mmCIF file of C-alpha atoms and ligand atoms in Angstrom:
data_model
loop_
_atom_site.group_PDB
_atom_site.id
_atom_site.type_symbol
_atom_site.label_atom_id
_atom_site.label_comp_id
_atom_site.label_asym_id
_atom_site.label_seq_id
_atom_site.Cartn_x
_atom_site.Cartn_y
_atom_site.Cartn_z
ATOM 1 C CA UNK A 686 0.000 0.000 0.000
ATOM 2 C CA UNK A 687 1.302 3.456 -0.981
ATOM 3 C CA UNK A 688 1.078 5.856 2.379
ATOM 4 C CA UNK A 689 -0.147 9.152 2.190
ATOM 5 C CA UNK A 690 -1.698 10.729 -1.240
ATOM 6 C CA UNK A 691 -0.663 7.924 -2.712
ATOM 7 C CA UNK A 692 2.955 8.622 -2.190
ATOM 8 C CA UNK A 693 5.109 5.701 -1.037
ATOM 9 C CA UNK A 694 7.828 6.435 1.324
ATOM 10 C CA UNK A 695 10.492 4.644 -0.757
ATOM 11 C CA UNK A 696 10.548 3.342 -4.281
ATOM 12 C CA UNK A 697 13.082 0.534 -4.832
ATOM 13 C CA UNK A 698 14.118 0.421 -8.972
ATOM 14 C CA UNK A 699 15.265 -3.543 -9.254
ATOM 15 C CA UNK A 700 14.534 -6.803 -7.177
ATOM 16 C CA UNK A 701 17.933 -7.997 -7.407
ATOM 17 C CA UNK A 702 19.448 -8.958 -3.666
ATOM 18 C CA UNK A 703 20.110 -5.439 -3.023
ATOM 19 C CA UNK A 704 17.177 -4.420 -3.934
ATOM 20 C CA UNK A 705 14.953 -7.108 -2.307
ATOM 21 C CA UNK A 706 17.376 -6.344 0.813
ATOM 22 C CA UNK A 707 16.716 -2.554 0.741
ATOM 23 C CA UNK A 708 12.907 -3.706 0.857
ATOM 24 C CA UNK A 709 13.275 -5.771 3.612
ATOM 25 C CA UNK A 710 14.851 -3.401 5.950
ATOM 26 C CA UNK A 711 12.624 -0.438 4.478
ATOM 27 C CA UNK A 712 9.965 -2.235 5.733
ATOM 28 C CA UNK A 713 10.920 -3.330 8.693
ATOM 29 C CA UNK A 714 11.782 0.202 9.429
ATOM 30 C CA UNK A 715 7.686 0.796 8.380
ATOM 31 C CA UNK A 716 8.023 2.767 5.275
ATOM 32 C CA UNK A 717 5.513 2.434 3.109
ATOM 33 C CA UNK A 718 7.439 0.035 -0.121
ATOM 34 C CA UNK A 719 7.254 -0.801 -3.458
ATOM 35 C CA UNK A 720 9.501 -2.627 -5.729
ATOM 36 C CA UNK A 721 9.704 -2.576 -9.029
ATOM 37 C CA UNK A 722 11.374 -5.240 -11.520
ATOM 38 C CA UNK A 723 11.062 -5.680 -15.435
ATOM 39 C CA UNK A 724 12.633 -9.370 -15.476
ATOM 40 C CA UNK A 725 12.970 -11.847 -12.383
ATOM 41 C CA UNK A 726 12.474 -10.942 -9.177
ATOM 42 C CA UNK A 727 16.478 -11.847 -7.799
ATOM 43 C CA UNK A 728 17.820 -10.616 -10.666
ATOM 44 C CA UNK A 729 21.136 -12.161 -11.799
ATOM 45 C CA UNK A 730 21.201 -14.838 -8.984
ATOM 46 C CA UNK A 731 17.756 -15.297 -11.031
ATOM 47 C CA UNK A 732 19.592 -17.180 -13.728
ATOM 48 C CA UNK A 733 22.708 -18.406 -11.424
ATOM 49 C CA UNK A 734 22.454 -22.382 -11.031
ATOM 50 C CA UNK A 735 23.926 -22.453 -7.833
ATOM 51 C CA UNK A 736 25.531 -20.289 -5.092
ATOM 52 C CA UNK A 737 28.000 -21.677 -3.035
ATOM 53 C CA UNK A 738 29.462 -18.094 -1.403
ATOM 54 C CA UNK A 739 26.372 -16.964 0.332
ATOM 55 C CA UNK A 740 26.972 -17.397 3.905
ATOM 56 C CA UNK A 741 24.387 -19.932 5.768
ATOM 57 C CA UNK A 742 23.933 -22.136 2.718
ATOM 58 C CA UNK A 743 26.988 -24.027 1.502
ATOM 59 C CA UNK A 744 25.091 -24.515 -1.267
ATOM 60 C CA UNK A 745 21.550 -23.166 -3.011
ATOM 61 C CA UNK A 746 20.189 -23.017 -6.313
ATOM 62 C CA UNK A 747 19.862 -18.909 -7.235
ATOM 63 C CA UNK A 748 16.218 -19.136 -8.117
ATOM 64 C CA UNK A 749 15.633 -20.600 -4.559
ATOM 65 C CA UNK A 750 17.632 -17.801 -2.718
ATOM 66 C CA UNK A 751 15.930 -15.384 -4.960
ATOM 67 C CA UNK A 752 12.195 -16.322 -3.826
ATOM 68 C CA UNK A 753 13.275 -16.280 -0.364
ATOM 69 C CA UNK A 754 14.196 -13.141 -0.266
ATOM 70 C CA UNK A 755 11.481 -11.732 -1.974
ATOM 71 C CA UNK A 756 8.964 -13.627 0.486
ATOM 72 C CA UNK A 757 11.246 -12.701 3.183
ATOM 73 C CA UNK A 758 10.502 -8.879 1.871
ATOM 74 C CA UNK A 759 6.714 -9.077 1.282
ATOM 75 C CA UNK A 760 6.116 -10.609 4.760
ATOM 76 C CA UNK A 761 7.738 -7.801 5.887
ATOM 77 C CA UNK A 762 5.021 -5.444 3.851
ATOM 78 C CA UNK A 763 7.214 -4.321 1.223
ATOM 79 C CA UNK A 764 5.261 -4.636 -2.591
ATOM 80 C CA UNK A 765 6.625 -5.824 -5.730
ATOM 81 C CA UNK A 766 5.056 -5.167 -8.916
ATOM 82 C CA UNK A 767 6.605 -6.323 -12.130
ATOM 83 C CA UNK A 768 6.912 -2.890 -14.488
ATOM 84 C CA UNK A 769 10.450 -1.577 -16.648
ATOM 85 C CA UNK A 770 11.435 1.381 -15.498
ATOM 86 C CA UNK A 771 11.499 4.575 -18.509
ATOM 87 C CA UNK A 772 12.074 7.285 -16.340
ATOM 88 C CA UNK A 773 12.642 9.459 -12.910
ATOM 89 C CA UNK A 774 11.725 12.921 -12.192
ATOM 90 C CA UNK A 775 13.111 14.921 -9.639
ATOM 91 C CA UNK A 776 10.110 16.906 -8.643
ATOM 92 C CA UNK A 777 10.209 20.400 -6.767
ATOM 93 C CA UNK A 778 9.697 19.731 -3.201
ATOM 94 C CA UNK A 779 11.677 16.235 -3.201
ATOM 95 C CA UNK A 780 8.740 14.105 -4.410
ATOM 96 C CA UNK A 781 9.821 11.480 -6.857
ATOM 97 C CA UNK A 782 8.117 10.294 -9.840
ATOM 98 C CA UNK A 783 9.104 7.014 -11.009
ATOM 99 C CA UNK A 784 7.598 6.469 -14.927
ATOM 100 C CA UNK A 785 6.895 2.497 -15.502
ATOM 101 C CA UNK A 786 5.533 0.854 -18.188
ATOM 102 C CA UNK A 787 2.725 -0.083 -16.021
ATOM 103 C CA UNK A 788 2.084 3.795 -14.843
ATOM 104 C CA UNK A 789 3.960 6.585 -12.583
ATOM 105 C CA UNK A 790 4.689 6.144 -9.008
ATOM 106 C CA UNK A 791 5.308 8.601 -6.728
ATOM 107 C CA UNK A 792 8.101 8.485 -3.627
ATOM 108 C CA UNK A 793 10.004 10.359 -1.041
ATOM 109 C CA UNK A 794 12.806 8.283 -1.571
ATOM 110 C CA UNK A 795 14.027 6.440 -4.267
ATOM 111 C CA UNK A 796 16.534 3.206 -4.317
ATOM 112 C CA UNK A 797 18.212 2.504 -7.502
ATOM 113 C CA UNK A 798 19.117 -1.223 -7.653
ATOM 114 C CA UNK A 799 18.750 -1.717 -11.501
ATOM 115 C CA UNK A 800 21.929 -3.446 -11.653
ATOM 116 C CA UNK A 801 23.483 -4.888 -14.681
ATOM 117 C CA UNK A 802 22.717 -6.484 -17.922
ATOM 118 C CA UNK A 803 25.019 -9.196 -19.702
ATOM 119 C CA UNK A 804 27.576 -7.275 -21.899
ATOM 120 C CA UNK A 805 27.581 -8.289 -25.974
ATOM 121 C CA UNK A 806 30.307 -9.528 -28.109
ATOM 122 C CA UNK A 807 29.100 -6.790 -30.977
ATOM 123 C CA UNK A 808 29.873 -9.412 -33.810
ATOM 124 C CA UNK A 809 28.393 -10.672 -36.881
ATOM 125 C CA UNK A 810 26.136 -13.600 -35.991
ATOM 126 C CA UNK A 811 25.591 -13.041 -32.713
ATOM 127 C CA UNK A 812 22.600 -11.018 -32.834
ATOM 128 C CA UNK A 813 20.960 -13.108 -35.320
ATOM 129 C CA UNK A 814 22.000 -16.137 -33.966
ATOM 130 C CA UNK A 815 20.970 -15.450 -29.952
ATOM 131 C CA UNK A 816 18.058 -17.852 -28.895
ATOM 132 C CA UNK A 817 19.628 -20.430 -32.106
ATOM 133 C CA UNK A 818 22.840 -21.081 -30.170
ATOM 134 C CA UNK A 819 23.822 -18.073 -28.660
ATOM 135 C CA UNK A 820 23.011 -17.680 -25.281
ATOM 136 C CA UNK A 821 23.606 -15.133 -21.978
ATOM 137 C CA UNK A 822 21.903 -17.999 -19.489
ATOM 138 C CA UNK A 823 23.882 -21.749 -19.173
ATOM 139 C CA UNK A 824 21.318 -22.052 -16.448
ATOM 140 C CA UNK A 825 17.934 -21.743 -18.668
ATOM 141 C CA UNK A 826 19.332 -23.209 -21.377
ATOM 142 C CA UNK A 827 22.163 -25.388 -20.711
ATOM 143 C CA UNK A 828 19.906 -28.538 -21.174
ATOM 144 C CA UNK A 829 19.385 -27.602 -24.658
ATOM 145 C CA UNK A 830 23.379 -28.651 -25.196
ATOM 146 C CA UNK A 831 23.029 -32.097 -24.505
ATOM 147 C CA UNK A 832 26.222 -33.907 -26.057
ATOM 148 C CA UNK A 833 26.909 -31.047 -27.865
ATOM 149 C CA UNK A 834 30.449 -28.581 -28.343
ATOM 150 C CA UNK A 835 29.870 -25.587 -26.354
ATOM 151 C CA UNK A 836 32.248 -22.169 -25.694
ATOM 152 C CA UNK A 837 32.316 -20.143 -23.202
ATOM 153 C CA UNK A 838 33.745 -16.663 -23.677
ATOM 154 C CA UNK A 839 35.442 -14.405 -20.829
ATOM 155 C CA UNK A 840 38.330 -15.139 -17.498
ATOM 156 C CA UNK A 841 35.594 -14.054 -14.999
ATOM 157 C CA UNK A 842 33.891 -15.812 -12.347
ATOM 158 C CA UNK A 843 31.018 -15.917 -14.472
ATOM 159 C CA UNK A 844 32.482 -17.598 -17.371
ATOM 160 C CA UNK A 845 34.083 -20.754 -14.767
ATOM 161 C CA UNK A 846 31.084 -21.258 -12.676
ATOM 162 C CA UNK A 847 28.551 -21.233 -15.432
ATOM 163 C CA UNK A 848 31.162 -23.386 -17.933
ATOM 164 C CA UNK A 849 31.365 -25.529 -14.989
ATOM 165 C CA UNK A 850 27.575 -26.065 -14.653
ATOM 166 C CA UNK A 851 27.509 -26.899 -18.756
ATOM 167 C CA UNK A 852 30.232 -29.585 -17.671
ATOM 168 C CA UNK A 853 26.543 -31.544 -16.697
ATOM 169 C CA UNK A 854 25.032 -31.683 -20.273
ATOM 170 C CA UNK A 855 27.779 -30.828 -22.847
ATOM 171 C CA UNK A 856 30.404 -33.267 -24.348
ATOM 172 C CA UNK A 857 32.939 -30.106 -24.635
ATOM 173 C CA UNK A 858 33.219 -27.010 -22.826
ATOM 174 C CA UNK A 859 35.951 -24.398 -24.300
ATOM 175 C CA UNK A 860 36.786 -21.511 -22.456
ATOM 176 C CA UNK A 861 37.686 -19.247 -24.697
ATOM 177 C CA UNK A 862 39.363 -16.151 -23.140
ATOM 178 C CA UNK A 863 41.628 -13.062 -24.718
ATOM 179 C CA UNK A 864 44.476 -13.448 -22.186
ATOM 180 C CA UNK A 865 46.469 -16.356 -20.565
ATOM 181 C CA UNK A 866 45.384 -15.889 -17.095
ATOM 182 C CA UNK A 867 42.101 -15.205 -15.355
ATOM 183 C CA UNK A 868 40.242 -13.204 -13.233
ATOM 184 C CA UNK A 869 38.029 -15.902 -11.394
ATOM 185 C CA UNK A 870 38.550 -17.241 -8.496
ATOM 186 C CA UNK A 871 41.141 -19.993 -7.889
ATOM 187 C CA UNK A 872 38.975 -22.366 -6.728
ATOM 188 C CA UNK A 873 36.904 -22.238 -9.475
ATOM 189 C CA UNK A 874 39.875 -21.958 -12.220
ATOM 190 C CA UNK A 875 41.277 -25.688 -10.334
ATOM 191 C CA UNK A 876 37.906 -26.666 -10.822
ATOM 192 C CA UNK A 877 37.675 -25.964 -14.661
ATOM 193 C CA UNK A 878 41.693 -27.124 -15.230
ATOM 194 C CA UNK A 879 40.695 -30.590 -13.400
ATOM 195 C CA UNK A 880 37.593 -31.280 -15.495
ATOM 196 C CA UNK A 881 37.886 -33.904 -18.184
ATOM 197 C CA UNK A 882 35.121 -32.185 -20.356
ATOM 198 C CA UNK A 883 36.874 -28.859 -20.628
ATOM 199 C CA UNK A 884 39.363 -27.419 -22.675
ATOM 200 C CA UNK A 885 40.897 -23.842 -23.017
ATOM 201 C CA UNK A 886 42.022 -21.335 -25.811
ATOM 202 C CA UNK A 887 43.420 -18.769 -24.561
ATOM 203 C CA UNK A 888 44.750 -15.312 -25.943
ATOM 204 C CA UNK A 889 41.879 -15.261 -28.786
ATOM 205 C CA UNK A 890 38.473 -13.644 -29.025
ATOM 206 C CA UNK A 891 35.521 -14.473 -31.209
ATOM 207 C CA UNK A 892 35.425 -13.076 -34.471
ATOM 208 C CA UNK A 893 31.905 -13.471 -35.696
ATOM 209 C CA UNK A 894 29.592 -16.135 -34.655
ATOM 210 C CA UNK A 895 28.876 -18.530 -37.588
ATOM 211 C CA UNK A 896 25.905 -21.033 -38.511
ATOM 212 C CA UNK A 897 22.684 -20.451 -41.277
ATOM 213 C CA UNK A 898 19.948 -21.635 -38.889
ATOM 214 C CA UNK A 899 21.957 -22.539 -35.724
ATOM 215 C CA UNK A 900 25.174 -21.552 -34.068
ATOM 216 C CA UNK A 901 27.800 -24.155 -36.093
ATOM 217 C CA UNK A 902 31.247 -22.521 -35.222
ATOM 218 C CA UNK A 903 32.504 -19.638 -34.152
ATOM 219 C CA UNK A 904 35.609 -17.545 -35.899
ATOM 220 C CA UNK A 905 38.291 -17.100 -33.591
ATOM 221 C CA UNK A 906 41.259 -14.447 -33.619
ATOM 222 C CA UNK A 907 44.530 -14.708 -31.974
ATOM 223 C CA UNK A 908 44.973 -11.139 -30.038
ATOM 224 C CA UNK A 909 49.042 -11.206 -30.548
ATOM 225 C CA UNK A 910 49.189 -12.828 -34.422
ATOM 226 C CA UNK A 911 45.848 -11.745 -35.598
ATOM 227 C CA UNK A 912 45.807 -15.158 -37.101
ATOM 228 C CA UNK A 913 41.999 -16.606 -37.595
ATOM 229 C CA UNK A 914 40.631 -19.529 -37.545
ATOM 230 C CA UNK A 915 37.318 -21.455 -36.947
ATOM 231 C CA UNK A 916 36.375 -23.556 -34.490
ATOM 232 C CA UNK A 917 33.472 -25.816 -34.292
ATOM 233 C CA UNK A 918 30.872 -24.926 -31.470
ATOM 234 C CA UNK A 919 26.862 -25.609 -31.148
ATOM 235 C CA UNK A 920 26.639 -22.885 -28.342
ATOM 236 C CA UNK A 921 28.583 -19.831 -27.636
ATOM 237 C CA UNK A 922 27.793 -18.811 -24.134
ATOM 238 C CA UNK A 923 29.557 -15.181 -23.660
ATOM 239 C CA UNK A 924 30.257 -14.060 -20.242
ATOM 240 C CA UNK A 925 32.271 -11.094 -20.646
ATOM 241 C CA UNK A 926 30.956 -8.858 -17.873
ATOM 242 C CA UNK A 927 28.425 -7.078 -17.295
ATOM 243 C CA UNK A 928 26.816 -3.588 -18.653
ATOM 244 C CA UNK A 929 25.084 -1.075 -15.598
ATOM 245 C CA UNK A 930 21.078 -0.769 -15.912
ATOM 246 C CA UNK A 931 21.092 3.206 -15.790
ATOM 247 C CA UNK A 932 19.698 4.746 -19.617
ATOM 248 C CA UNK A 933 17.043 5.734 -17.471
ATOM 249 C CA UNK A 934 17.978 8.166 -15.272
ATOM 250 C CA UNK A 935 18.354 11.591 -15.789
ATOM 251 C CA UNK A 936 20.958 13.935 -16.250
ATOM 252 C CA UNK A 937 21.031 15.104 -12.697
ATOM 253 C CA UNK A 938 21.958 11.477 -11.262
ATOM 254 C CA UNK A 939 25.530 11.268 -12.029
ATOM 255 C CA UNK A 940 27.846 8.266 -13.492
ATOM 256 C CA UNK A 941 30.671 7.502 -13.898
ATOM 257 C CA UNK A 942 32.487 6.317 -17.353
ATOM 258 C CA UNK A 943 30.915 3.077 -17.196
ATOM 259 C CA UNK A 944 27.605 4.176 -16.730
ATOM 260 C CA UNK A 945 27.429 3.301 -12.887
ATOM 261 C CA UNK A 946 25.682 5.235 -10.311
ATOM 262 C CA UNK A 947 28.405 7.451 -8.487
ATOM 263 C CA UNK A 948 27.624 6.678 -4.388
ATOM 264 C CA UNK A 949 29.568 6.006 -2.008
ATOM 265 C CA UNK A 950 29.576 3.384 0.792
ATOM 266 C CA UNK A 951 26.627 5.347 2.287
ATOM 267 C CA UNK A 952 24.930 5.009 -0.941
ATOM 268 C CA UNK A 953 24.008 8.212 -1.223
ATOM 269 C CA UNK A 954 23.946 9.822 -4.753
ATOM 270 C CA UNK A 955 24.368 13.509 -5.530
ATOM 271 C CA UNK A 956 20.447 13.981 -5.314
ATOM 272 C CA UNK A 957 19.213 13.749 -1.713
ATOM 273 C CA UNK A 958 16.611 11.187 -1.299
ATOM 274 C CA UNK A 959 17.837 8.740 -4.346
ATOM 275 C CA UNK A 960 20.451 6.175 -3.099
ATOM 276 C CA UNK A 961 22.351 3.929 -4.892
ATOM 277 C CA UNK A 962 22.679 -0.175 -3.823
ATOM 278 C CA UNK A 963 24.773 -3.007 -5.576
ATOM 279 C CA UNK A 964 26.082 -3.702 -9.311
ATOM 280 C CA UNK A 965 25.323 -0.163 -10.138
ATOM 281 C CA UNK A 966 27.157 1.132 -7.605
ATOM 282 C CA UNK A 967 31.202 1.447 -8.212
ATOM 283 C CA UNK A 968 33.005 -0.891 -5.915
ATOM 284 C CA UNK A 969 35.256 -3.580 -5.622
ATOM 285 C CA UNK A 970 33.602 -6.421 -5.029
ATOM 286 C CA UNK A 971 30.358 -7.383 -6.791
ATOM 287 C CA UNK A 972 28.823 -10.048 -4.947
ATOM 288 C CA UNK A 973 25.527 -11.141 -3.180
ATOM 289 C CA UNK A 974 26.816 -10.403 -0.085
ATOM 290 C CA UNK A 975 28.350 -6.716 -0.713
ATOM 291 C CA UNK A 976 24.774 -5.885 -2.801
ATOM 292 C CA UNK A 977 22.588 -6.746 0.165
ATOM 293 C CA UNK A 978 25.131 -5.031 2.392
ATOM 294 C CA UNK A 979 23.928 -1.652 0.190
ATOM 295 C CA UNK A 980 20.810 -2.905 0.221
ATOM 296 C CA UNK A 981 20.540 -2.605 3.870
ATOM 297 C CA UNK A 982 22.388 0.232 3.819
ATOM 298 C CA UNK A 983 20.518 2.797 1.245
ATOM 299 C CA UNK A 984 17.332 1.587 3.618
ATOM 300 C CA UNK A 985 18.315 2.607 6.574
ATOM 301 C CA UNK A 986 20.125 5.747 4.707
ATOM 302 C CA UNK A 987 16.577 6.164 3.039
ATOM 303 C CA UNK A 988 14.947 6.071 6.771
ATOM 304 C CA UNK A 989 17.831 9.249 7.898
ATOM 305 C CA UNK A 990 16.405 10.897 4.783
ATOM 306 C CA UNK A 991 13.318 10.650 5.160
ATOM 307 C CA UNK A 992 13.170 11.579 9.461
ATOM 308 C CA UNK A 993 15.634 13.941 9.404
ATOM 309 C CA UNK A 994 18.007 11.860 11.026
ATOM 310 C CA UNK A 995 21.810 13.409 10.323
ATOM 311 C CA UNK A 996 23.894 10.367 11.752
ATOM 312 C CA UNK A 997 24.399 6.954 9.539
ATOM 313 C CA UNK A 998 26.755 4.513 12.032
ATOM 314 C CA UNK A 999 24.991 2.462 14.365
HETATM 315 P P1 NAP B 219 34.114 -9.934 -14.941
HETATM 316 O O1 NAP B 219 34.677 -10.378 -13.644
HETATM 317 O O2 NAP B 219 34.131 -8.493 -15.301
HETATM 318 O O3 NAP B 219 34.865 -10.785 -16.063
HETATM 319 C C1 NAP B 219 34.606 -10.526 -17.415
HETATM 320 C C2 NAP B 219 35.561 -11.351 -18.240
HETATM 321 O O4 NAP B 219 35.283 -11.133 -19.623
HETATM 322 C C3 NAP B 219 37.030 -10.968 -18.013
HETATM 323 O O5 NAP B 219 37.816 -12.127 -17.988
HETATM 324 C C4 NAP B 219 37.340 -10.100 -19.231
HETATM 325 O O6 NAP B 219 38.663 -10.248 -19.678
HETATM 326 C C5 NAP B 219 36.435 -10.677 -20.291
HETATM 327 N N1 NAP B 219 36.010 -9.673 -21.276
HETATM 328 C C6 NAP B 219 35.477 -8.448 -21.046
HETATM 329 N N2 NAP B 219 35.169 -7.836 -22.201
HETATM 330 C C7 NAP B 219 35.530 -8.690 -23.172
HETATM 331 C C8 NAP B 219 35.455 -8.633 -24.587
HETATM 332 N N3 NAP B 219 34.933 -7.564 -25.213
HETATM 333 N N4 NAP B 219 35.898 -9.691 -25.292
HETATM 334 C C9 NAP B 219 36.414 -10.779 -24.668
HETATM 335 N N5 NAP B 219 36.496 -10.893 -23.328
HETATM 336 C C10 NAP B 219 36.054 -9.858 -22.601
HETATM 337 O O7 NAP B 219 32.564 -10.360 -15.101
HETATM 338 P P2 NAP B 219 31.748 -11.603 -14.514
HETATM 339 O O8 NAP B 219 32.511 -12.861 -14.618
HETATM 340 O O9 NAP B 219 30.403 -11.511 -15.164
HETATM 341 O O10 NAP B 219 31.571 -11.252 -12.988
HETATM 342 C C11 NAP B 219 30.935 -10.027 -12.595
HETATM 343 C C12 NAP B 219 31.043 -9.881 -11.090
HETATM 344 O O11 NAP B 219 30.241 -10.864 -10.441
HETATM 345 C C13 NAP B 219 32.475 -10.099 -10.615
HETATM 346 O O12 NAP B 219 32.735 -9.202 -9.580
HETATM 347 C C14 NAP B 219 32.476 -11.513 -10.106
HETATM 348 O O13 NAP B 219 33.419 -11.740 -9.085
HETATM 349 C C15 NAP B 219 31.044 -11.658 -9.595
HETATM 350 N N6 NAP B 219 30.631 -13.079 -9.662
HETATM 351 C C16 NAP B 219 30.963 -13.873 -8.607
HETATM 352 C C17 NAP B 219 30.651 -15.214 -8.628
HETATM 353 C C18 NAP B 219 31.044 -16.061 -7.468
HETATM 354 O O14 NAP B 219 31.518 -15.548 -6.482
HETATM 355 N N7 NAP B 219 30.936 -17.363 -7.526
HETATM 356 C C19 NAP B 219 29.979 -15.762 -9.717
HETATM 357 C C20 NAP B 219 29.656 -14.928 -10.784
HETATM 358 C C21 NAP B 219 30.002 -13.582 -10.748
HETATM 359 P P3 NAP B 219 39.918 -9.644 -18.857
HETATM 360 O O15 NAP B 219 40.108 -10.572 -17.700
HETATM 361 O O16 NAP B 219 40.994 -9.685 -19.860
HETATM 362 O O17 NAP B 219 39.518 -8.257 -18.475
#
């Protein structure tokens, strides 16, 4: 329920865990909630297979973690209504409008949790091929590569844990990354080196993405020779980071080169009364546990806001 005039005290853009985190203390703190989200509630731990970082559960499917946190949130009171955010307006007088594609909402104080989206090769084929072969989501459709040649494209945690969980239906996995060491975590690189399924090319990138009706091969490109050469591959998986959700915002919220939110650790943007929480935040760590750490965070920064209350240590 919105509170007075139809005005909710905070507005929470994304139901990611910082966002769905930011609910949950929002309304536990009794402001009057809503969250909005445009894909799956959980966001990228959405389309994660499994979590084995999150402290408490040595190991849980994302999906699972991501329902529990959003019951955890409406039990609490907090709202979540599925709507892509177009717009925000910084009214006179510190009212909020939040345009959706389901209507405008109105808040005191605003949350943005839109975090990120998965970032493109930009080459031939892979537009036309995504949905045929290409695909941003080994958990939705890594059943679809039974016995099949798969790549997987990036050094990131991403790339290992998600090339690890196509190690289950695949009969290859290549990692296929543009320099000779990576950025994921050990444990998960020993992982990937010990596994009989996959393989490694290292020190190329993909070229273009090649296949009539399906993904058949992909065109490689060593970075140091620019030699080229093709490689056959049913699925191309790319996980080579991550672009911030933040077209929407106006001019007055400012960003940084990459597009992220600037905020600090208090989350606090340059607008009073519009925080920023997780992946489109800058920061050094992007993990479930530092986005629901700013998702508690811009709440209870949200609550100073909106009582007046100077102080934000407890
Ligand atoms: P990431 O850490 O930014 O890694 C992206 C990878 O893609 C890098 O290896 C990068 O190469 C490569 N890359 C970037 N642009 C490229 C391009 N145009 N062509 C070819 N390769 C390109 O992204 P991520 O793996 O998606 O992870 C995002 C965040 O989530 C990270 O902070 C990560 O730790 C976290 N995460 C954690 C876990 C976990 O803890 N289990 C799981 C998933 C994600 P370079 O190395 O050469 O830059």
């Amino acid at each position: 329920m919105a509170g007075d005039g139809g005005i909710f005290d905070v507005v929470i853009v994304g139901a990611g865990p910082a966002g769905l985190t930011a609910a949950l203390y929002a309304a536990r703190a009794r402001l009057t909630v809503l969250v909005l989200e445009k894909g799956l509630p959980g966001g990228q731990i959405a389309t994660t297979n499994e979590i084995e970082n999150y402290p408490g559960y040595r190991s849980i499917a994302g999906p699972d973690l991501a329902a529990r946190m959003q019951e955890q949130a409406e039990a609490q009171g907090a709202r979540l209504e599925m709507a892509e955010v177009a717009g925000l307006s910084l009214d006179a007088g510190g009212i909020k409008t939040v345009r959706t594609t389901a209507g405008d909402y109105r808040a005191r104080a605003v949350v943005i949790a839109s975090g990120s989206e998965p970032r493109r090769l930009g080459v031939p084929g892979e537009e036309r091929l995504r949905g045929r072969g290409v695909s941003y989501c080994a958990t939705c459709d890594g059943a679809f590569f039974q016995d099949k040649e798969v790549i997987v494209v990036g050094g990131g945690d991403s790339a290992f844990q998600e090339g690890l969980f196509l190690t289950r239906y695949a009969r290859r996995v290549t990692i296929v990354h543009r320099r000779d060491t990576f950025r994921a975590q050990p444990v998960l690189v020993e992982k990937m080196r010990a596994h009989p399924k996959v393989s490694f090319v290292t020190g190329a990138v993909v070229e273009e993405v090649l296949g009539d009706e399906r993904v058949e091969a992909v065109r490689l490109r060593h970075v140091k020779t620019g030699e080229t050469w093709e490689m056959r591959a049913e699925g191309v998986f790319p996980y080579i980071g991550h672009v911030p959700n933040s077209a929407f915002l106006p001019d007055e919220i400012e960003r940084d080169e990459q597009g992220r939110v600037v905020a600090g650790e208090d989350t606090r943007t340059g607008v009073p009364g519009v925080f920023a929480a997780g992946d489109i935040r800058p920061k050094m760590l992007r993990q479930i546990t530092t986005a629901v750490a700013d998702g508690s965070t811009a709440a209870m920064a949200a609550e100073h806001y909106l009582t007046g209350t100077t102080s934000l240590s407890y």
